[in-house]
mmCIF file of N, CA, C and O in Angstrom:
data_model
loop_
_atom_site.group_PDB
_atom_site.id
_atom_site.type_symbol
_atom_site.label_atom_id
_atom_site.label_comp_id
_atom_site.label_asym_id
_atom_site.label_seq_id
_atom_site.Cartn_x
_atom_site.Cartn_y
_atom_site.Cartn_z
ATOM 1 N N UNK A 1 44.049 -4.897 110.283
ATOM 2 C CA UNK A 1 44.398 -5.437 108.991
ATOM 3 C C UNK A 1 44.071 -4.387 107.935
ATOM 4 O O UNK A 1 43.003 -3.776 107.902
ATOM 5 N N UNK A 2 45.084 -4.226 107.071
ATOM 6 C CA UNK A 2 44.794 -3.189 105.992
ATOM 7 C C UNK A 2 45.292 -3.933 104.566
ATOM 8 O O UNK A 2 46.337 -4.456 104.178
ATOM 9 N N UNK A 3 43.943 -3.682 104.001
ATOM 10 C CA UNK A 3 44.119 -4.111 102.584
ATOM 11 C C UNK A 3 44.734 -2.726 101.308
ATOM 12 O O UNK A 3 44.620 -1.637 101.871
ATOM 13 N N UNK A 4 45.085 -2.624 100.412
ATOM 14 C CA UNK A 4 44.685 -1.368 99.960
ATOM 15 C C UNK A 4 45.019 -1.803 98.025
ATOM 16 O O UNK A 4 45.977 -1.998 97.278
ATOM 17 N N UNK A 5 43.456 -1.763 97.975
ATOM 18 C CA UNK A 5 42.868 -2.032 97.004
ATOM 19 C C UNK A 5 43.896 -1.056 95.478
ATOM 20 O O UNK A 5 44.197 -1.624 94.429
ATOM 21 N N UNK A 6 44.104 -0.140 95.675
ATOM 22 C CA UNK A 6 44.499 0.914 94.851
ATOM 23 C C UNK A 6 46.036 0.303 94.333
ATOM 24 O O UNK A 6 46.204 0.214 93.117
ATOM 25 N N UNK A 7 46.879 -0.014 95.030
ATOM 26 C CA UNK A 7 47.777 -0.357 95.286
ATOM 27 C C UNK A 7 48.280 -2.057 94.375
ATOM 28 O O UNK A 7 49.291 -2.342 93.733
ATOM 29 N N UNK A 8 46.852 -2.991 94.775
ATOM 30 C CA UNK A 8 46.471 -4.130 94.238
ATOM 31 C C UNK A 8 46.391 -4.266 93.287
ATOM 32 O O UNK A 8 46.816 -5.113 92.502
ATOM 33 N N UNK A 9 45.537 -3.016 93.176
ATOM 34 C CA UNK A 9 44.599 -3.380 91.674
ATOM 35 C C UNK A 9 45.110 -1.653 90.833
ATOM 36 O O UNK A 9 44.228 -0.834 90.573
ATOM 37 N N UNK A 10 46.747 -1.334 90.488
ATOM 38 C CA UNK A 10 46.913 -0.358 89.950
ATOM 39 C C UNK A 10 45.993 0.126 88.281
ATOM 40 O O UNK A 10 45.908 1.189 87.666
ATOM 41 N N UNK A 11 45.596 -0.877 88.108
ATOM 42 C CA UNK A 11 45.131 -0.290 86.350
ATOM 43 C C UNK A 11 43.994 0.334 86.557
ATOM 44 O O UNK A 11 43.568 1.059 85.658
ATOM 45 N N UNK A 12 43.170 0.175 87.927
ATOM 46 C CA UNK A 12 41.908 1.228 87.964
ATOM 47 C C UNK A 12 42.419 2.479 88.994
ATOM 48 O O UNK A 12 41.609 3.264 89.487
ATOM 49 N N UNK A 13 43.574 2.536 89.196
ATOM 50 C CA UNK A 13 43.308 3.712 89.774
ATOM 51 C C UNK A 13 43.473 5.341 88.900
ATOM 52 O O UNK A 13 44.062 5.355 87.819
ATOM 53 N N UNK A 14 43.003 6.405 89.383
ATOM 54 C CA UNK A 14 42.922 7.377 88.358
ATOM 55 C C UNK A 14 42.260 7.722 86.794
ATOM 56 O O UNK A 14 42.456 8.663 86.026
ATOM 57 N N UNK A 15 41.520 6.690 86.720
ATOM 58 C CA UNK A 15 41.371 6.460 85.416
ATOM 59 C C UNK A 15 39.886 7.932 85.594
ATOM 60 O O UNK A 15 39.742 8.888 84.833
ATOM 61 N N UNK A 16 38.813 7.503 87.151
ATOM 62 C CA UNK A 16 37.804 8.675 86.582
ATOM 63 C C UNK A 16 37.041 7.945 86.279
ATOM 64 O O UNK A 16 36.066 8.583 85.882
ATOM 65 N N UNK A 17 36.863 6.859 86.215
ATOM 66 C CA UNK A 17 35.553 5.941 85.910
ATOM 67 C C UNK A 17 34.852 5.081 86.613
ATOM 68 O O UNK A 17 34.103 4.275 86.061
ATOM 69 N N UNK A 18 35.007 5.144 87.940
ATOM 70 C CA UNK A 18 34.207 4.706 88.995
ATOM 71 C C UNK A 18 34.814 4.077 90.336
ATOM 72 O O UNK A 18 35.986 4.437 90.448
ATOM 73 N N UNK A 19 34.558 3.566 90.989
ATOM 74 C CA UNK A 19 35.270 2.424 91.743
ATOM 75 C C UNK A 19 35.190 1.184 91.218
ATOM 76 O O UNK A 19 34.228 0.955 90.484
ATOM 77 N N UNK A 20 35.914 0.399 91.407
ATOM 78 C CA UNK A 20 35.117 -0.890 90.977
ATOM 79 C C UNK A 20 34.548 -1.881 91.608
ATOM 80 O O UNK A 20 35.015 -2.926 92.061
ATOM 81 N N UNK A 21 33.448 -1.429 91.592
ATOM 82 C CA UNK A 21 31.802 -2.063 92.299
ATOM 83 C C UNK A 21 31.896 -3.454 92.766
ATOM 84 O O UNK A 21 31.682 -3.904 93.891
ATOM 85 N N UNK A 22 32.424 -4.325 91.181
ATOM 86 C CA UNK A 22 32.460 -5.450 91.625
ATOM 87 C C UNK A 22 33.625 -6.154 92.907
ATOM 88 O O UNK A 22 33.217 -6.973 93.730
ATOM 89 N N UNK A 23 34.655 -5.808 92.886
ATOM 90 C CA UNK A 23 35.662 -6.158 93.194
ATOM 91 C C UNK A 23 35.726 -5.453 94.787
ATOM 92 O O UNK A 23 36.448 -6.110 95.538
ATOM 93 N N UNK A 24 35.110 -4.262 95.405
ATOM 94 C CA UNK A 24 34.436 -3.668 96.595
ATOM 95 C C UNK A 24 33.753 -4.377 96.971
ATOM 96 O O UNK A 24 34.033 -4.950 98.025
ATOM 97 N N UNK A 25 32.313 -4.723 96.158
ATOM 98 C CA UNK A 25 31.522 -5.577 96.967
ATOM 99 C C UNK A 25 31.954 -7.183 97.092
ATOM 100 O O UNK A 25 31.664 -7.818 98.105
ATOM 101 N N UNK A 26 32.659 -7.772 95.996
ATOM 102 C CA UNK A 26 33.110 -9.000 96.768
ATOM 103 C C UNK A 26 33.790 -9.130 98.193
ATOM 104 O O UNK A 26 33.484 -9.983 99.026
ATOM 105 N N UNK A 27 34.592 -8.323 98.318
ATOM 106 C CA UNK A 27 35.586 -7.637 99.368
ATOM 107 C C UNK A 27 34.903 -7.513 100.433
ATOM 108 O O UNK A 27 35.141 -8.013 101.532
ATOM 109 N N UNK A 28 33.892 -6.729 100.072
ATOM 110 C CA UNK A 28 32.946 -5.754 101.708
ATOM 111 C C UNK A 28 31.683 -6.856 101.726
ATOM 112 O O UNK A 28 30.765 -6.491 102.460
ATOM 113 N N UNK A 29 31.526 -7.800 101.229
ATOM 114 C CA UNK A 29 30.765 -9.050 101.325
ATOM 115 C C UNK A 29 31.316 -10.101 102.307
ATOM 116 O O UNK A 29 30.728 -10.352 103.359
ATOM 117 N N UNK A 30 32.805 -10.892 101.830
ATOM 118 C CA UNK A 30 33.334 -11.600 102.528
ATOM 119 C C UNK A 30 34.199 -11.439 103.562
ATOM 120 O O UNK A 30 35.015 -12.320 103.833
ATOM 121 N N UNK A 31 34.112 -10.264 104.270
ATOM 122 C CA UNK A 31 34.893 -10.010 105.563
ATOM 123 C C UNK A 31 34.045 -8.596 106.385
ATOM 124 O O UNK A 31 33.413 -7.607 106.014
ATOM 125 N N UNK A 32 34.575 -9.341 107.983
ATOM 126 C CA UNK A 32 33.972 -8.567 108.643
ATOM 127 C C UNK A 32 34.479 -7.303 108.926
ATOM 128 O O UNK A 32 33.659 -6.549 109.450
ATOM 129 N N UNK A 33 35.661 -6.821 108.721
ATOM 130 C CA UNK A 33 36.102 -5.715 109.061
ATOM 131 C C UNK A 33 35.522 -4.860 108.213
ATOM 132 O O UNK A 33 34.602 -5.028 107.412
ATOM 133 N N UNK A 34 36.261 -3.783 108.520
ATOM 134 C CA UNK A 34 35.471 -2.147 107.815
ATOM 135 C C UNK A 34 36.126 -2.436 106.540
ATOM 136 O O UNK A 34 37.033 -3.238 106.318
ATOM 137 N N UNK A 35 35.313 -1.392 105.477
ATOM 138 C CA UNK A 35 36.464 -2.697 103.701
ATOM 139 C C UNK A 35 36.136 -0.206 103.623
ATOM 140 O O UNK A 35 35.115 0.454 103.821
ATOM 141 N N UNK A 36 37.449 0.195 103.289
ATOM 142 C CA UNK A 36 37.276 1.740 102.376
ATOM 143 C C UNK A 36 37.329 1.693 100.702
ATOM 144 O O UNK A 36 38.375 1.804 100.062
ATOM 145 N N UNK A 37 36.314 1.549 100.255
ATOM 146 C CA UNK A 37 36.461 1.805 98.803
ATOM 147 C C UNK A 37 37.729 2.693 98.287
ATOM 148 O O UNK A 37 38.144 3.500 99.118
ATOM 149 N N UNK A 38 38.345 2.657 97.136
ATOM 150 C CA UNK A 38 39.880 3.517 97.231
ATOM 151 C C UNK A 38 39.931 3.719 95.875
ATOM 152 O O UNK A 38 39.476 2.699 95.358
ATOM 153 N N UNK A 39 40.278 4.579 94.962
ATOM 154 C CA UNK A 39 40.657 4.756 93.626
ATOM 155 C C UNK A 39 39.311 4.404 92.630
ATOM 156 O O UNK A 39 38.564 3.426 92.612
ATOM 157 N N UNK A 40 39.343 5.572 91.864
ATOM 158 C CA UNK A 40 38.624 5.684 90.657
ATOM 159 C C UNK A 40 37.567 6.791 90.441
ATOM 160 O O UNK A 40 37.166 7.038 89.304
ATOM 161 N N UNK A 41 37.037 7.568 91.706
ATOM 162 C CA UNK A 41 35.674 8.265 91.568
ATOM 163 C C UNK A 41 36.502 9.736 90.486
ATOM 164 O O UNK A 41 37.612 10.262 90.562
ATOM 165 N N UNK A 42 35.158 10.005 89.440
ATOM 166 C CA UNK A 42 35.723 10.617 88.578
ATOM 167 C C UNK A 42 34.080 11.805 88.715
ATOM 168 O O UNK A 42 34.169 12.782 87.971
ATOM 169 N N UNK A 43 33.162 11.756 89.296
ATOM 170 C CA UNK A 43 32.278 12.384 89.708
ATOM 171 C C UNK A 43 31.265 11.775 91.047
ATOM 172 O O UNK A 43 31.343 10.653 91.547
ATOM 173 N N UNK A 44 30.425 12.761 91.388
ATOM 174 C CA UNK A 44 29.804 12.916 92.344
ATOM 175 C C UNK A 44 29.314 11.716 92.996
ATOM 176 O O UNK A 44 29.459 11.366 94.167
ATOM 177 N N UNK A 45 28.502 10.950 91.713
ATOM 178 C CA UNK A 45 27.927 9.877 91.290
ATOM 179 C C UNK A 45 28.576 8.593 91.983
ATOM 180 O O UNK A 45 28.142 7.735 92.752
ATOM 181 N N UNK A 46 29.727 8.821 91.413
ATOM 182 C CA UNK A 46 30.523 7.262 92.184
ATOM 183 C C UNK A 46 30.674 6.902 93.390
ATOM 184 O O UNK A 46 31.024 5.824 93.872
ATOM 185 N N UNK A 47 30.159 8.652 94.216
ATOM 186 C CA UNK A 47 30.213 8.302 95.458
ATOM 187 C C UNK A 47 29.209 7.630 96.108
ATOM 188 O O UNK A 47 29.440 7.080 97.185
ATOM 189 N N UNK A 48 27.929 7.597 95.504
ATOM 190 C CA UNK A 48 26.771 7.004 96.162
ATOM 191 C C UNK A 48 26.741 5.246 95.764
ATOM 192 O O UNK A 48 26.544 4.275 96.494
ATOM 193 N N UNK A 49 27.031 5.346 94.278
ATOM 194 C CA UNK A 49 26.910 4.158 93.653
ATOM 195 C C UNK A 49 27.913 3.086 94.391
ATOM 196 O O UNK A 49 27.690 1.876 94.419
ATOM 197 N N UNK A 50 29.112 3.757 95.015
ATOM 198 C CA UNK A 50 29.747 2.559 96.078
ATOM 199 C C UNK A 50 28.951 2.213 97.455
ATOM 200 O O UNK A 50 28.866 1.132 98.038
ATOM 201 N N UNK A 51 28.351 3.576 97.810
ATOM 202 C CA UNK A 51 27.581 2.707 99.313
ATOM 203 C C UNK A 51 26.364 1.930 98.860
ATOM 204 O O UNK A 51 25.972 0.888 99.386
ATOM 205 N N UNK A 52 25.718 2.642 97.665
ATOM 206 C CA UNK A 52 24.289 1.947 97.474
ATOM 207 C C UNK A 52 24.709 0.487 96.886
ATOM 208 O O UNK A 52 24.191 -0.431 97.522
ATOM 209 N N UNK A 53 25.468 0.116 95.898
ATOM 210 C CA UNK A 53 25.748 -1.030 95.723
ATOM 211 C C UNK A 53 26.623 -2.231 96.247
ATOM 212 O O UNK A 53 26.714 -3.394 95.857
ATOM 213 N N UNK A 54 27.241 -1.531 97.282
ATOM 214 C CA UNK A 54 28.360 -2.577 98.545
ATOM 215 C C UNK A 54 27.989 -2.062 99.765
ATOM 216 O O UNK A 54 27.207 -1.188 100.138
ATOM 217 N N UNK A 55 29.047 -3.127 100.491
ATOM 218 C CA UNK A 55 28.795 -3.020 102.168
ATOM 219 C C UNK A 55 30.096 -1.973 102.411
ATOM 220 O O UNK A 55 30.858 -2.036 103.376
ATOM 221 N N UNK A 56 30.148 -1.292 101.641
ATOM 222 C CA UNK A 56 31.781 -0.150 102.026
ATOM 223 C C UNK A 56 31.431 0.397 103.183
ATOM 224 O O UNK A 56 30.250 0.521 103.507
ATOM 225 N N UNK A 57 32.418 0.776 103.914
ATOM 226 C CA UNK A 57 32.228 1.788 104.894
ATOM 227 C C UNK A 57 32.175 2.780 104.658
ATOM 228 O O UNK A 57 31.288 3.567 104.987
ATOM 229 N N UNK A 58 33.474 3.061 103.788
ATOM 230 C CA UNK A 58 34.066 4.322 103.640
ATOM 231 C C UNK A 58 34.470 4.746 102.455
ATOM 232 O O UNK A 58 34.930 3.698 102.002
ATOM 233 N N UNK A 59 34.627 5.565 101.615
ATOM 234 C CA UNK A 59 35.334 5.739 100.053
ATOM 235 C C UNK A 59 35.895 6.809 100.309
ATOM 236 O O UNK A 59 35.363 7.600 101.088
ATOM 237 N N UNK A 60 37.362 7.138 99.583
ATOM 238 C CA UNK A 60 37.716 7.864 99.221
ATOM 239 C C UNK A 60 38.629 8.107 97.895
ATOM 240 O O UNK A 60 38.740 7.221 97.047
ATOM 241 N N UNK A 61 39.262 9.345 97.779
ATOM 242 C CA UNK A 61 39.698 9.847 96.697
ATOM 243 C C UNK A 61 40.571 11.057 96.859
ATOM 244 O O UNK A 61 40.359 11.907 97.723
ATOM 245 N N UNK A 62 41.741 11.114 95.841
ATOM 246 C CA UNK A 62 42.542 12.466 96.499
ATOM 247 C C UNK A 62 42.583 13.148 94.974
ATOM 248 O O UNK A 62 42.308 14.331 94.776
ATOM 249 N N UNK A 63 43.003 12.132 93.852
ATOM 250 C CA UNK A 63 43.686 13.000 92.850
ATOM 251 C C UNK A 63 41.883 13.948 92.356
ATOM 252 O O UNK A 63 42.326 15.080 92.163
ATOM 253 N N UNK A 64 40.995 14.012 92.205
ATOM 254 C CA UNK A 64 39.918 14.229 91.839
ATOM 255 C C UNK A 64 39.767 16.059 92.587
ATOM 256 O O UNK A 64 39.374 17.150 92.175
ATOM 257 N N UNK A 65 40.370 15.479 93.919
ATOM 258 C CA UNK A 65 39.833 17.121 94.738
ATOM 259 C C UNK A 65 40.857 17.767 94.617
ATOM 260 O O UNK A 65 40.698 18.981 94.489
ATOM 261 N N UNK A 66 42.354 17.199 94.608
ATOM 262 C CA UNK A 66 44.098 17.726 94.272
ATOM 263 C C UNK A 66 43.551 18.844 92.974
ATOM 264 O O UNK A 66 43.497 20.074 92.977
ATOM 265 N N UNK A 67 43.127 17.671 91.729
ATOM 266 C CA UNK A 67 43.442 18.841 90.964
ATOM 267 C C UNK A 67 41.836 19.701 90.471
ATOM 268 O O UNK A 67 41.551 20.280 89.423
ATOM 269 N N UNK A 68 41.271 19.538 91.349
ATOM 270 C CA UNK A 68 39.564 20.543 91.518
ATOM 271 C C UNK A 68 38.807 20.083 90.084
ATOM 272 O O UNK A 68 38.196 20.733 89.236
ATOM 273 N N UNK A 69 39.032 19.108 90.172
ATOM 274 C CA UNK A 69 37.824 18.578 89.313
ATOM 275 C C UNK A 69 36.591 18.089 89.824
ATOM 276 O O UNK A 69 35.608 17.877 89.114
ATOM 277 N N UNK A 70 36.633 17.925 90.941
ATOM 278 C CA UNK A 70 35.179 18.212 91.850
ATOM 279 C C UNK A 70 35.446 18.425 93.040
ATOM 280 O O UNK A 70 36.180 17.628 93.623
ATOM 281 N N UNK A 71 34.897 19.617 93.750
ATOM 282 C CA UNK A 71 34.878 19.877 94.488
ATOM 283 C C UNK A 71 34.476 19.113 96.113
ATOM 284 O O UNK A 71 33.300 18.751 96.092
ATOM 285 N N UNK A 72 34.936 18.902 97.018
ATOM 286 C CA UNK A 72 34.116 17.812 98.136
ATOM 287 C C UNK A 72 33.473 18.383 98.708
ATOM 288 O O UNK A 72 33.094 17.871 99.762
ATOM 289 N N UNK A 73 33.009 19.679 98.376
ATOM 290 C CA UNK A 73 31.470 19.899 99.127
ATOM 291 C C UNK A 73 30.587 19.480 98.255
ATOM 292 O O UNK A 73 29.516 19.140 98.758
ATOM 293 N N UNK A 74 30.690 19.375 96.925
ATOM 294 C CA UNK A 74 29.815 18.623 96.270
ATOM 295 C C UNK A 74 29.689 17.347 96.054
ATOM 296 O O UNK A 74 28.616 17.115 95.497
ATOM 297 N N UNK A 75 30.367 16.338 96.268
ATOM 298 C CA UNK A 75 30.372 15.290 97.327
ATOM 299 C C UNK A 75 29.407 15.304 98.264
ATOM 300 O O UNK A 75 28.287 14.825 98.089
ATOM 301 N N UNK A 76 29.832 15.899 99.390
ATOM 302 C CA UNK A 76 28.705 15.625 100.522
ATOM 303 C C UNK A 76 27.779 16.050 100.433
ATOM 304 O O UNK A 76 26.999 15.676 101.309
ATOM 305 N N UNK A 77 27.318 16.867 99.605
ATOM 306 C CA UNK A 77 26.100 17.532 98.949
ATOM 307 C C UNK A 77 25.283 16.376 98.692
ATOM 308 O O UNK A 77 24.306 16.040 99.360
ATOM 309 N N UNK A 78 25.836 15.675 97.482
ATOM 310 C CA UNK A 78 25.416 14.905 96.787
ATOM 311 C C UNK A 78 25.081 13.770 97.983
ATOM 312 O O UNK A 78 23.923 13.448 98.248
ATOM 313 N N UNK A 79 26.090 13.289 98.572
ATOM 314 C CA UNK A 79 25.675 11.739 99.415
ATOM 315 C C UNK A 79 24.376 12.541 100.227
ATOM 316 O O UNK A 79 23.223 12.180 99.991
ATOM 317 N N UNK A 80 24.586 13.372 100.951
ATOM 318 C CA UNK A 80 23.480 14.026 101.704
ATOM 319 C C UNK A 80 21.995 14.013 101.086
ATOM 320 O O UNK A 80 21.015 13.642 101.732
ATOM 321 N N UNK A 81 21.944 14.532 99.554
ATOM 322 C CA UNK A 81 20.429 14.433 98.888
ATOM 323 C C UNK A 81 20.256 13.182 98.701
ATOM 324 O O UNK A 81 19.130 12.854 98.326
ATOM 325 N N UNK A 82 21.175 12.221 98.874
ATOM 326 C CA UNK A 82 20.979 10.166 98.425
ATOM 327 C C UNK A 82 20.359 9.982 99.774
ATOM 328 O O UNK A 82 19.571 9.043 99.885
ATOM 329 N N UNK A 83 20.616 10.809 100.914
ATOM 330 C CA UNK A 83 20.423 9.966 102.046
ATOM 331 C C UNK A 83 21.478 9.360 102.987
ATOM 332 O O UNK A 83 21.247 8.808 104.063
ATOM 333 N N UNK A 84 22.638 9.548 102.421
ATOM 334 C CA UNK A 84 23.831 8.501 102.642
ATOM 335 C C UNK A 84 24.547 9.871 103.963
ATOM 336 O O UNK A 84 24.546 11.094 104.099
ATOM 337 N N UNK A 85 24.880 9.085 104.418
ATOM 338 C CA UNK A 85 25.418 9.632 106.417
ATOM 339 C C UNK A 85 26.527 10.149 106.136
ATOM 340 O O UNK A 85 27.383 9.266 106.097
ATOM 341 N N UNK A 86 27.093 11.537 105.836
ATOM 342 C CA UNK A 86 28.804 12.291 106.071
ATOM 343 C C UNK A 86 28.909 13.353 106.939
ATOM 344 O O UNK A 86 28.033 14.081 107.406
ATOM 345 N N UNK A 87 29.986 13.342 107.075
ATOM 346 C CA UNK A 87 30.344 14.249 108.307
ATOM 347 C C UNK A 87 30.611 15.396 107.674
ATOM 348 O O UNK A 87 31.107 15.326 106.549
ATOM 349 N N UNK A 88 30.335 16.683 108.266
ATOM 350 C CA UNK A 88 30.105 17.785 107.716
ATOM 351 C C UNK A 88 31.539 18.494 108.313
ATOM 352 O O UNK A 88 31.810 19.663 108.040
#
């Protein structure tokens, strides 16, 4: 089963201002499957603040690394000093 949040919920995507926390964790609360956070990370930050505050599995993001406004080694940098588990 594939949901895709980005798609759903077009007015947050791209904007650069986070995921939206609430609407992830209701999601990755009430179902058992794997839930991927999708659209919005606009820095490093948003990446932790989705695992530390939901049951996400997974997050991602394309337009952010497309046009090198942050780099994804600094990403896994970052989840890595939180503690948070990525594949290198």
């Amino acid at each position: 089963m594939y949901f895709n949040m980005s798609s759903a919920f077009p007015v947050l995507k791209g904007q650069g201002k986070g995921f939206d926390i609430d609407l992830i964790k209701l999601i990755s609360d009430a179902v058992s499957i794997p839930v991927i956070a999708s659209s919005g990370p606009g820095a490093v930050e948003h990446f932790s603040e989705v695992f530390n505050e939901t049951n996400a599995s997974a997050a991602l993001a394309a337009g952010i690394f497309h046009r090198k406004e942050v780099p994804i080694g600094s990403v896994k940098e970052h989840l890595c000093n939180e503690g948070i588990e990525v594949r290198i």
